[in-house]
Coordinates of C-alpha atoms in Angstrom, one line a residue:
Chain A
M1 CA 8.9 22.2 26.5
I2 CA 7.9 24.0 23.7
E3 CA 5.2 27.6 23.9
L4 CA 3.7 29.0 21.1
V5 CA 2.4 32.1 23.4
D6 CA -0.6 34.5 21.5
L7 CA 0.7 33.5 18.2
V8 CA -0.6 35.7 15.1
K9 CA 0.4 35.2 11.3
S10 CA -0.9 36.7 8.8
Y11 CA 0.2 36.6 5.3
D12 CA -1.3 40.1 4.2
G13 CA -1.1 42.3 6.6
V14 CA -4.7 42.0 7.2
T15 CA -6.7 38.9 8.1
N16 CA -4.8 36.9 10.9
V17 CA -4.2 32.3 9.4
V18 CA -3.5 32.0 12.7
D19 CA -5.2 34.6 15.7
G20 CA -3.6 34.8 19.0
L21 CA -2.9 31.1 19.7
N22 CA -1.5 29.8 22.7
L23 CA -0.3 26.3 22.9
T24 CA 2.1 24.4 25.7
I25 CA 3.9 20.9 24.1
N26 CA 5.9 19.4 26.6
S27 CA 8.7 17.2 26.2
G28 CA 8.4 13.7 25.2
E29 CA 4.7 14.8 24.1
L30 CA 4.0 13.5 20.8
V31 CA 1.1 16.3 19.9
V32 CA -0.7 15.9 16.5
L33 CA -2.1 19.5 15.5
I34 CA -5.4 18.6 13.4
G35 CA -8.2 20.4 11.3
S36 CA -8.9 21.5 7.7
S37 CA -7.5 22.3 5.1
G38 CA -7.7 26.6 5.6
S39 CA -7.1 25.8 9.6
G40 CA -3.4 27.1 9.8
K41 CA -2.0 24.0 11.2
S42 CA 1.1 23.4 8.9
T43 CA 1.4 27.3 8.9
I44 CA 2.2 26.9 12.8
L45 CA 4.1 23.9 12.2
R46 CA 6.6 26.0 9.5
M47 CA 6.5 28.9 12.2
I48 CA 8.6 26.5 15.2
N49 CA 11.3 26.2 12.3
R50 CA 10.6 29.5 11.4
L51 CA 10.3 28.5 8.1
N52 CA 7.6 30.4 8.5
S53 CA 8.1 34.2 9.7
I54 CA 6.5 35.2 12.7
T55 CA 4.0 37.9 12.6
G56 CA 2.9 38.7 16.2
G57 CA 3.1 36.6 19.9
D58 CA 6.8 34.1 20.3
I59 CA 7.8 30.3 20.1
L60 CA 9.5 29.6 23.3
I61 CA 11.4 26.4 22.8
D62 CA 13.0 25.5 26.8
G63 CA 11.9 29.2 27.5
E64 CA 14.6 30.6 24.5
S65 CA 12.6 32.7 22.2
I66 CA 13.0 31.0 18.5
Q67 CA 13.7 35.0 17.1
K68 CA 17.0 35.5 18.6
K69 CA 18.2 32.6 17.2
N70 CA 19.8 32.5 13.8
P71 CA 17.5 30.6 11.9
I72 CA 19.9 28.1 10.0
E73 CA 21.4 27.1 13.3
L74 CA 18.2 26.9 14.2
R75 CA 16.3 24.8 12.4
R76 CA 19.5 21.9 11.9
G77 CA 18.6 21.4 15.9
I78 CA 15.3 20.3 14.7
G79 CA 13.4 17.8 12.8
Y80 CA 11.7 17.9 10.3
V81 CA 9.4 15.4 7.6
I82 CA 7.6 16.3 5.3
Q83 CA 4.7 15.1 3.0
K84 CA 6.5 14.6 0.2
V85 CA 9.9 13.5 1.6
G86 CA 12.2 15.6 -0.3
L87 CA 15.3 13.0 -0.5
M88 CA 17.3 15.1 -2.6
P89 CA 17.8 12.4 -5.6
H90 CA 20.6 13.2 -7.2
M91 CA 22.4 11.4 -3.5
T92 CA 22.5 8.3 -2.2
V93 CA 20.4 7.6 0.7
G94 CA 23.6 7.4 3.1
E95 CA 24.3 11.0 1.9
N96 CA 20.6 12.6 2.7
I97 CA 21.0 10.9 5.9
E98 CA 24.0 12.4 6.7
M99 CA 23.3 15.9 5.4
V100 CA 23.0 17.9 8.5
P101 CA 25.4 16.2 10.7
K102 CA 27.7 16.7 7.2
L103 CA 26.2 21.2 7.9
L104 CA 27.2 20.4 11.0
G105 CA 30.7 20.2 10.4
W106 CA 31.1 15.9 11.2
D107 CA 33.6 14.0 10.8
K108 CA 33.3 10.7 7.6
K109 CA 34.1 8.2 9.6
T110 CA 31.0 9.5 12.9
R111 CA 28.6 10.5 9.8
R112 CA 28.5 7.0 8.4
K113 CA 28.6 5.5 11.2
Q114 CA 25.4 7.3 12.5
A115 CA 23.8 7.3 8.9
M116 CA 24.0 2.6 9.7
A117 CA 22.1 3.0 13.0
M118 CA 20.0 4.8 12.0
L119 CA 18.8 3.1 8.8
A120 CA 18.4 0.0 11.4
R121 CA 16.4 2.3 13.8
V122 CA 13.8 2.6 10.4
D123 CA 13.8 -1.1 9.7
L124 CA 15.8 -1.0 6.1
P125 CA 18.8 -2.9 6.1
A126 CA 21.6 -0.4 6.7
K127 CA 24.0 -2.1 4.3
E128 CA 22.2 -2.5 1.4
Y129 CA 20.2 0.8 1.6
Y130 CA 23.3 2.7 2.3
P131 CA 24.0 3.3 -1.5
R132 CA 21.0 3.6 -3.1
Y133 CA 19.5 6.2 -4.3
P134 CA 16.1 7.5 -3.3
G135 CA 14.8 7.1 -7.2
E136 CA 15.0 3.3 -6.6
L137 CA 12.6 3.1 -3.7
S138 CA 9.2 3.2 -2.6
G139 CA 6.9 5.9 -1.2
G140 CA 7.1 3.7 2.2
Q141 CA 10.9 3.7 2.1
Q142 CA 12.0 7.0 0.8
Q143 CA 9.5 8.0 3.9
R144 CA 11.2 5.7 6.7
I145 CA 14.2 7.3 5.0
G146 CA 13.0 10.7 5.6
V147 CA 12.5 9.7 9.2
A148 CA 16.1 8.4 9.4
R149 CA 16.9 12.3 8.3
A150 CA 15.5 13.7 10.8
L151 CA 16.6 12.2 13.5
A152 CA 20.5 11.9 12.6
V153 CA 21.8 14.2 15.1
N154 CA 19.4 13.1 17.4
P155 CA 17.0 17.0 18.2
E156 CA 14.7 17.0 20.7
V157 CA 12.4 18.1 18.9
I158 CA 10.8 16.8 15.5
L159 CA 8.6 18.4 13.5
M160 CA 6.5 16.1 11.2
D161 CA 4.2 18.0 8.0
E162 CA 1.3 15.2 6.9
P163 CA 4.6 13.2 6.9
F164 CA 1.8 9.8 5.9
S165 CA -0.4 11.1 4.0
A166 CA 0.1 10.4 0.9
L167 CA 1.2 6.3 1.3
D168 CA -0.7 3.8 0.8
P169 CA -3.1 2.5 3.7
I170 CA -0.7 -0.1 4.5
T171 CA 2.0 1.4 4.3
R172 CA 0.7 4.6 6.0
E173 CA -0.2 1.9 9.0
Q174 CA 3.3 0.6 9.4
L175 CA 5.1 3.5 9.9
Q176 CA 2.8 5.0 12.7
Q177 CA 3.6 1.6 14.2
E178 CA 6.8 2.9 13.8
I179 CA 6.6 5.9 15.2
L180 CA 5.1 4.9 17.9
A181 CA 7.8 2.4 18.6
L182 CA 10.4 5.0 18.2
Q183 CA 9.0 7.4 19.9
D184 CA 8.1 4.9 23.4
E185 CA 12.3 4.7 23.0
L186 CA 13.5 8.1 22.2
H187 CA 11.5 10.6 23.6
K188 CA 11.1 13.4 20.8
T189 CA 9.5 16.2 21.2
I190 CA 7.2 15.9 18.4
V191 CA 4.4 17.9 16.9
F192 CA 2.9 16.5 13.9
V193 CA 0.4 18.1 11.7
T194 CA -2.5 15.5 10.0
H195 CA -6.5 16.1 8.8
D196 CA -6.5 12.6 9.5
M197 CA -8.5 11.3 12.8
D198 CA -7.6 8.3 12.4
E199 CA -4.0 8.8 12.3
A200 CA -4.2 11.6 15.2
L201 CA -6.3 9.1 17.6
K202 CA -3.7 6.3 17.1
I203 CA -0.6 7.8 17.8
A204 CA -1.3 11.3 19.7
D205 CA -0.1 12.5 23.3
R206 CA -3.1 14.6 23.3
I207 CA -4.4 16.5 19.5
A208 CA -4.8 20.2 19.4
L209 CA -8.2 20.7 16.7
L210 CA -7.9 23.5 15.3
K211 CA -10.2 25.8 12.9
D212 CA -9.4 29.7 11.5
G213 CA -6.2 29.6 13.0
E214 CA -8.2 29.2 16.3
I215 CA -7.9 25.9 19.2
V216 CA -11.3 24.6 19.6
Q217 CA -10.2 21.5 22.0
Y218 CA -6.8 21.1 22.6
S219 CA -6.9 17.2 25.3
T220 CA -5.9 13.1 24.7
P221 CA -7.5 11.7 22.1
E222 CA -9.5 10.2 24.6
E223 CA -11.1 13.6 26.4
L224 CA -11.8 15.1 22.7
L225 CA -13.3 11.3 22.2
R226 CA -16.0 11.4 25.2
N227 CA -16.0 15.0 26.0
P228 CA -15.8 17.3 22.9
V229 CA -16.2 20.8 23.6
N230 CA -19.2 21.5 21.3
E231 CA -20.6 20.3 17.7
Y232 CA -18.2 20.4 15.6
V233 CA -15.6 19.3 17.7
R234 CA -18.3 16.2 17.5
E235 CA -18.1 16.2 14.4
F236 CA -15.0 16.0 13.7
V237 CA -14.6 13.4 15.5
G238 CA -17.6 11.5 14.4
N239 CA -20.2 10.7 15.7
D240 CA -19.5 6.9 16.0
R241 CA -15.8 7.7 16.1
L242 CA -15.4 6.7 19.9
W243 CA -17.8 3.0 19.2
Q244 CA -15.3 2.7 17.1
T245 CA -12.0 2.9 19.3
P246 CA -12.5 0.1 21.7
E247 CA -9.3 1.6 23.0
F248 CA -11.6 4.6 23.7
L249 CA -14.2 2.9 25.7
Y250 CA -14.4 0.9 28.8
A251 CA -16.8 -1.5 30.8
R252 CA -18.5 1.0 32.5
D253 CA -19.6 2.3 29.3
I254 CA -21.5 -1.1 27.8
M255 CA -22.3 -3.0 31.0
R256 CA -25.9 -3.6 32.4
T257 CA -26.5 -2.4 36.0
N258 CA -29.9 -4.6 36.4
V259 CA -27.4 -6.9 38.6
T260 CA -29.2 -9.3 41.6
R261 CA -26.2 -8.9 44.5
I262 CA -26.9 -11.8 46.8
S263 CA -25.8 -12.5 50.1
M264 CA -23.2 -15.5 51.1
K265 CA -26.1 -16.3 53.3
R266 CA -28.8 -16.7 51.5
T267 CA -30.5 -20.1 50.2
A268 CA -31.3 -20.7 47.1
A269 CA -34.7 -19.7 47.5
Q270 CA -34.7 -16.9 48.4
A271 CA -31.3 -15.9 45.8
I272 CA -34.1 -17.5 43.2
E273 CA -36.7 -15.2 44.4
M274 CA -34.5 -12.5 44.2
M275 CA -33.3 -13.2 40.5
K276 CA -36.8 -13.3 39.0
D277 CA -37.3 -10.0 40.9
K278 CA -34.8 -8.7 39.0
D279 CA -35.2 -10.3 35.7
T280 CA -32.1 -12.4 35.6
Y281 CA -30.2 -15.2 34.8
V282 CA -27.4 -15.4 36.8
G283 CA -26.5 -14.1 40.9
Y284 CA -23.3 -12.7 42.4
V285 CA -22.7 -13.6 45.4
I286 CA -21.5 -11.2 47.5
D287 CA -19.7 -10.7 51.2
T288 CA -21.6 -8.1 53.6
E289 CA -19.2 -8.2 55.9
S290 CA -15.9 -7.6 54.3
R291 CA -13.8 -4.5 53.9
P292 CA -14.2 -2.5 52.3
A293 CA -18.6 -4.5 52.2
K294 CA -20.4 -5.7 49.6
R295 CA -16.8 -7.6 48.4
F296 CA -18.3 -10.1 45.0
R297 CA -17.4 -13.7 45.6
G298 CA -18.6 -15.7 42.9
E299 CA -21.4 -16.4 40.4
V300 CA -24.4 -18.5 40.5
S301 CA -26.5 -19.8 37.6
M302 CA -30.7 -20.0 38.1
Q303 CA -29.3 -23.5 36.5
Q304 CA -27.0 -24.4 39.5
L305 CA -29.6 -22.6 42.5
K306 CA -33.0 -24.7 41.1
N307 CA -30.5 -28.5 42.0
A308 CA -29.3 -27.2 45.6
R309 CA -32.3 -26.1 47.2
G310 CA -31.5 -25.7 50.5
R311 CA -28.5 -25.0 50.4
K312 CA -26.6 -21.8 51.3
M313 CA -24.6 -19.2 48.4
A314 CA -21.2 -20.1 49.8
E315 CA -21.5 -24.1 48.7
I316 CA -23.2 -23.3 45.8
M317 CA -21.2 -20.6 43.9
N318 CA -18.5 -20.8 41.3
P319 CA -16.7 -19.1 42.8
D320 CA -13.4 -19.1 40.5
A321 CA -15.0 -16.7 38.1
V322 CA -14.1 -14.2 35.9
F323 CA -14.5 -10.4 36.2
V324 CA -13.5 -7.2 34.1
Y325 CA -13.1 -3.9 36.0
D326 CA -15.2 -1.1 34.6
H327 CA -11.7 0.7 33.6
T328 CA -11.0 -2.3 31.3
N329 CA -11.4 -0.9 28.2
M330 CA -13.5 -3.2 25.8
A331 CA -10.5 -4.5 23.4
E332 CA -9.9 -6.9 25.9
V333 CA -13.3 -7.5 27.3
L334 CA -14.2 -8.4 23.7
S335 CA -10.9 -11.2 23.5
L336 CA -11.7 -12.1 26.8
M337 CA -15.3 -13.1 26.2
Q338 CA -14.5 -14.0 22.6
E339 CA -11.1 -16.4 24.0
Q340 CA -13.0 -18.3 26.4
N341 CA -16.3 -18.3 25.2
Y342 CA -18.2 -16.6 27.8
K343 CA -21.1 -15.4 27.8
R344 CA -21.3 -12.7 30.3
V345 CA -18.7 -11.4 33.3
P346 CA -19.8 -8.9 36.0
V347 CA -17.8 -6.2 36.0
L348 CA -16.0 -4.5 39.4
N349 CA -15.0 -1.1 40.7
R350 CA -11.9 -0.6 42.4
D351 CA -13.8 -2.3 45.7
H352 CA -14.2 -4.5 44.6
C353 CA -18.3 -4.6 44.1
V354 CA -20.1 -6.0 41.6
V355 CA -21.4 -2.6 39.3
G356 CA -23.0 -4.1 36.5
Y357 CA -22.4 -7.1 34.1
I358 CA -21.4 -7.2 30.6
N359 CA -23.2 -10.2 28.3
R360 CA -23.6 -10.7 24.9
S361 CA -26.1 -8.3 24.2
A362 CA -24.6 -5.9 26.0
L363 CA -21.9 -6.5 23.3
L364 CA -24.8 -6.7 20.3
N365 CA -25.6 -3.3 21.5
I366 CA -22.1 -1.8 20.1
I367 CA -22.4 -3.2 16.8
T368 CA -25.4 -2.0 16.4
D369 CA -24.2 1.3 17.6
V370 CA -21.4 1.4 15.0
M371 CA -23.4 -0.1 12.2
P372 CA -27.2 1.5 13.1
S373 CA -28.3 -0.1 10.1
A374 CA -27.9 -2.9 11.2
G375 CA -31.8 -3.6 12.4
S376 CA -33.4 -2.1 15.3
D377 CA -32.9 -2.6 18.7
D378 CA -35.0 -4.4 19.8
P379 CA -35.3 -7.9 18.1
V380 CA -31.8 -8.4 17.8
E381 CA -31.6 -8.1 21.7
L382 CA -34.4 -10.0 22.5
T383 CA -32.8 -12.9 19.7
A384 CA -29.5 -12.4 21.2
E385 CA -30.5 -13.0 24.5
T386 CA -32.6 -15.7 24.9
I387 CA -30.4 -17.8 22.9
T388 CA -27.3 -16.8 25.1
E389 CA -29.5 -17.4 28.2
A390 CA -31.4 -20.7 26.8
A391 CA -27.8 -22.2 26.3
Chain B
M1 CA 42.2 20.7 -60.0
N2 CA 39.3 18.8 -57.8
F3 CA 38.3 19.7 -54.1
F4 CA 40.5 16.9 -52.5
E5 CA 43.7 19.2 -53.9
Y6 CA 42.1 22.3 -53.5
I7 CA 42.0 20.6 -49.9
I8 CA 45.4 19.9 -49.9
M9 CA 46.8 22.7 -50.9
Q10 CA 45.2 25.2 -48.6
K11 CA 45.0 23.0 -45.1
A12 CA 47.3 25.4 -43.7
E13 CA 45.0 28.2 -44.4
I14 CA 42.2 26.4 -43.4
F15 CA 43.5 24.6 -40.0
T16 CA 44.3 28.7 -39.8
L17 CA 41.2 29.6 -40.0
T18 CA 39.1 26.6 -38.5
L19 CA 40.8 27.3 -35.2
Q20 CA 39.3 31.4 -35.9
H21 CA 36.4 29.8 -36.2
L22 CA 36.8 28.6 -32.7
E23 CA 38.1 31.0 -31.2
I24 CA 35.5 33.1 -32.0
T25 CA 32.3 30.8 -31.2
G26 CA 34.0 29.9 -27.9
M27 CA 34.9 33.0 -26.8
S28 CA 31.7 33.9 -27.3
V29 CA 30.0 31.4 -25.5
L30 CA 31.9 31.7 -22.5
M31 CA 30.8 35.1 -22.2
A32 CA 27.5 34.3 -22.2
V33 CA 27.8 31.5 -19.8
A34 CA 29.7 33.9 -16.9
I35 CA 26.7 36.2 -18.1
G36 CA 24.1 34.0 -18.8
V37 CA 23.9 31.2 -15.9
P38 CA 24.2 33.9 -13.1
V39 CA 21.4 36.0 -15.0
G40 CA 19.6 33.2 -14.7
I41 CA 19.6 32.7 -11.1
M42 CA 19.0 35.2 -10.6
I43 CA 15.3 36.2 -11.8
T44 CA 14.5 32.9 -10.9
R45 CA 14.4 34.3 -7.1
F46 CA 13.4 37.3 -8.7
K47 CA 10.5 36.2 -10.6
K48 CA 8.7 39.5 -11.3
A49 CA 12.4 40.5 -13.4
A50 CA 12.2 36.5 -15.0
G51 CA 9.8 38.2 -17.7
I52 CA 12.1 42.0 -18.6
V53 CA 14.9 39.5 -18.9
L54 CA 14.2 37.1 -21.1
G55 CA 12.4 39.5 -23.6
I56 CA 15.5 41.5 -23.7
A57 CA 17.4 38.2 -24.4
N58 CA 15.1 37.1 -26.9
V59 CA 14.9 40.4 -29.0
F60 CA 18.8 39.7 -29.3
Q61 CA 17.4 36.3 -31.1
T62 CA 14.7 37.5 -32.9
L63 CA 16.9 40.2 -34.4
P64 CA 18.1 38.7 -37.8
S65 CA 22.2 37.9 -37.2
L66 CA 23.2 40.5 -40.4
A67 CA 21.1 43.3 -39.6
L68 CA 22.6 42.5 -36.3
F69 CA 26.7 42.9 -37.2
G70 CA 25.5 45.1 -39.3
L71 CA 24.0 47.2 -36.1
I72 CA 27.7 47.1 -34.4
I73 CA 29.9 48.7 -37.1
P74 CA 28.7 52.3 -35.6
I75 CA 29.4 51.9 -32.4
M76 CA 31.8 49.0 -32.6
G77 CA 33.4 49.6 -35.7
I78 CA 35.1 46.2 -37.1
G79 CA 37.6 42.4 -36.7
Y80 CA 37.3 40.3 -33.9
T81 CA 35.6 42.3 -30.6
P82 CA 32.5 43.4 -32.4
S83 CA 31.9 39.9 -33.8
V84 CA 33.2 38.0 -30.5
F85 CA 30.0 40.5 -28.7
V86 CA 26.7 40.1 -31.2
L87 CA 28.2 36.8 -31.1
F88 CA 28.2 36.5 -27.0
L89 CA 24.1 38.2 -27.7
Y90 CA 22.8 35.7 -29.4
A91 CA 23.9 33.1 -27.3
L92 CA 22.8 34.7 -24.2
L93 CA 18.9 33.4 -24.9
P94 CA 19.1 29.7 -24.8
I95 CA 21.4 29.9 -21.6
I96 CA 19.5 32.1 -19.4
K97 CA 16.4 30.7 -20.7
N98 CA 17.8 27.2 -19.4
T99 CA 19.1 27.9 -16.3
Y100 CA 15.9 29.7 -15.4
L101 CA 13.9 26.3 -16.0
G102 CA 16.6 24.0 -14.7
I103 CA 16.4 25.4 -11.9
D104 CA 13.0 26.5 -11.7
S105 CA 11.9 22.3 -12.2
V106 CA 14.1 22.0 -9.4
D107 CA 11.3 19.5 -6.9
P108 CA 10.2 22.6 -4.0
A109 CA 9.9 20.0 -1.7
I110 CA 13.3 19.5 -2.3
I111 CA 14.4 23.4 -1.5
D112 CA 11.9 23.3 1.0
A113 CA 13.6 20.6 3.2
G114 CA 17.2 21.7 2.4
K115 CA 15.7 24.7 4.0
G116 CA 14.0 23.0 6.6
M117 CA 17.0 20.9 7.9
G118 CA 19.4 24.5 8.3
M119 CA 21.1 24.7 4.0
T120 CA 22.0 28.3 3.7
D121 CA 20.4 29.8 0.6
G122 CA 24.2 29.0 -0.7
Q123 CA 24.0 25.4 -0.3
I124 CA 21.2 24.7 -1.0
L125 CA 21.9 26.8 -4.8
G126 CA 24.9 24.5 -4.7
T127 CA 24.3 21.4 -2.9
I128 CA 21.0 21.4 -4.6
E129 CA 20.3 23.1 -7.2
I130 CA 23.0 24.0 -9.8
P131 CA 23.3 19.9 -9.8
L132 CA 20.3 18.8 -10.6
S133 CA 19.5 21.9 -13.5
L134 CA 22.9 20.9 -14.8
P135 CA 21.9 19.4 -17.7
V136 CA 19.1 21.7 -18.7
I137 CA 21.9 24.6 -18.6
M138 CA 24.4 22.1 -20.7
G139 CA 21.3 21.7 -23.3
G140 CA 21.2 25.2 -23.1
V141 CA 24.4 25.5 -23.8
R142 CA 25.2 22.9 -26.2
I143 CA 22.0 24.9 -28.0
S144 CA 23.8 28.7 -27.9
T145 CA 27.0 26.7 -29.2
V146 CA 26.4 25.2 -32.6
I147 CA 24.2 28.3 -33.1
N148 CA 26.9 30.1 -32.7
I149 CA 29.2 27.9 -35.4
G150 CA 26.9 28.7 -38.6
T151 CA 26.0 32.6 -37.5
A152 CA 30.4 32.8 -37.2
T153 CA 30.7 32.3 -40.9
I154 CA 28.5 35.6 -40.7
A155 CA 31.0 37.3 -38.6
A156 CA 33.3 37.1 -41.6
L157 CA 31.8 39.9 -43.4
I158 CA 32.6 42.3 -41.1
G159 CA 36.6 41.1 -40.8
A160 CA 36.5 38.3 -37.3
G161 CA 38.0 35.9 -40.0
G162 CA 37.3 32.4 -40.1
L163 CA 35.6 29.6 -41.7
G164 CA 32.7 32.6 -43.4
D165 CA 36.4 34.0 -45.0
L166 CA 36.5 31.2 -47.3
I167 CA 33.2 30.9 -48.0
F168 CA 32.4 34.8 -48.5
K169 CA 35.9 34.9 -51.2
G170 CA 34.0 31.1 -52.5
I171 CA 31.3 33.6 -53.3
S172 CA 32.8 36.0 -54.4
M173 CA 35.5 34.0 -56.9
N174 CA 32.8 32.0 -58.1
N175 CA 35.0 29.0 -57.4
T176 CA 33.1 26.3 -55.4
N177 CA 35.8 24.4 -53.9
M178 CA 36.8 27.6 -52.1
I179 CA 33.1 27.5 -51.2
L180 CA 33.2 23.8 -49.6
A181 CA 36.6 24.9 -47.7
G182 CA 34.9 27.1 -45.3
A183 CA 31.2 25.6 -45.5
I184 CA 32.3 21.5 -45.0
P185 CA 34.4 22.2 -42.2
T186 CA 32.2 25.0 -40.1
A187 CA 28.8 21.7 -40.9
L188 CA 31.9 18.8 -39.3
L189 CA 32.4 21.8 -36.4
A190 CA 28.4 22.4 -35.6
I191 CA 28.5 18.0 -35.6
G192 CA 30.8 17.7 -33.8
A193 CA 30.4 20.0 -31.3
D194 CA 26.7 18.8 -30.5
Y195 CA 28.0 15.1 -30.4
L196 CA 30.8 15.8 -28.0
L197 CA 28.0 19.0 -25.9
G198 CA 25.4 16.2 -26.1
W199 CA 28.1 13.2 -24.5
M200 CA 28.9 16.2 -21.8
E201 CA 25.2 16.6 -21.1
R202 CA 24.7 13.1 -20.3
R203 CA 27.6 12.8 -18.3
L204 CA 26.3 15.8 -15.6
T205 CA 23.1 14.5 -15.3
P206 CA 23.9 13.2 -11.3
T207 CA 23.1 9.7 -10.4
G208 CA 19.7 8.7 -9.1
V209 CA 18.3 11.2 -11.4
S210 CA 18.9 9.4 -14.7
A211 CA 18.7 6.0 -13.2
P212 CA 17.1 3.3 -15.1

């Protein structure tokens, strides 16, 4: 666990770049420090391994003040990855990875074995890359080696200072995935600095949004998207962001709520009337005697009802209707609806009561929200509804 | 008597003087390396001192060599020691300057990575900065050596010996053979030293830095 306590940093003794900052990073957590340039994010990171001195306050790692430790030993126990990679150009890939193990006095055999293992861990063919020089490698490969080097002595804490900012988007994406995969396996405590909100949302367990050396909001990516504490956060995150991130959008956020709930005992004629009242084409059949009450049992369409006058719901309904939960995320809802070509799915709560439904026009609304220029809402909605329901 | 006959006749003396010449030059350059490299490294750490130190070294470089030899006589007299001392002053600037530039041009990201991994200042200097700037430092040594081989001929005027002896004696005796017997070996020495040190410079460039 890393604790930043009333942390202050000033370079000139007049203005505080970091001003009384408190932040706790739990063990095994990947915390992203994000902010525009000058927000103090890199300064804070570099204070954790004492590359920047601490002006006031303290930093504790596992309860111990880092100021009481020898800075050289402290740094050897903390992985460090920087934007410009900083591989030694005159040393082979192997020698680069073995650097800290060598500083710690490991013997040659153990060092080599570890370097090989680390290369494999970052998905590079170990035997082939071990004897090569950094200058022969692409930017992405170099940064993989940068990560391998940081992992070499298996440190608990890893600091990453905009490690992927200089890479092209495709390589960046790959390395982000790789960090996630590594983190799933290794559970390191990672402090990751970036200015890229997409990157932060993708990899962070928690995000600390900084402004002028202070934390504006410290929360999970989802919380940051859903409940920005103020206008600054909202703007920094971007207004459309929630809609662009289907993983953080749930069925309950977009479902329609004009649901026709029909008891199993009702007749077709009654059901038709109820559906007309609600202006819907589909009814959801519920069990009024279940415990808890009103469990979802199946669905009926207007078409089915018209052909089945006089019969009860229990006979008419389709009992195997596919449904989603209100906390199912939109990425899943979308793929379900797309793969199975469902026009409409009911949304159930934890008690299996119908709380709403999602149809294609509800989905269209997301798209129009993401791309406001796609057209005004009403004609789109009307057309979509008409097409969907007529089919 | 033609030039070649003269050379063969005087070969013992020419050989002795060549050795003397090499000794004066070599000694002065070695001293300049011993002082100049540490000073060059030092001023990368204290950037404010860099301007002053380089300025002083530059003054010695700017003074005409003959004037500098003249200035040193009242202080150190004549002979081997003052000659080596003046040549040493001459050799200083290229060595200090190249050391300073070489170390200063090492990518700060590499130093930062080294520090962040927990290398001590000494380890950063020894395993990163010096290896990476060695070709540039050697370039300075090469320039100093070549300049000093030429300037050392003038040291003969204050009694240091060396191939300059033959040249000045030849001038005063109007003996062309004698002048050439001093001038040609000096030129060959300069070319040879330049070639040898150039080769060393390339050898000392770490693999990976010059990787094709």
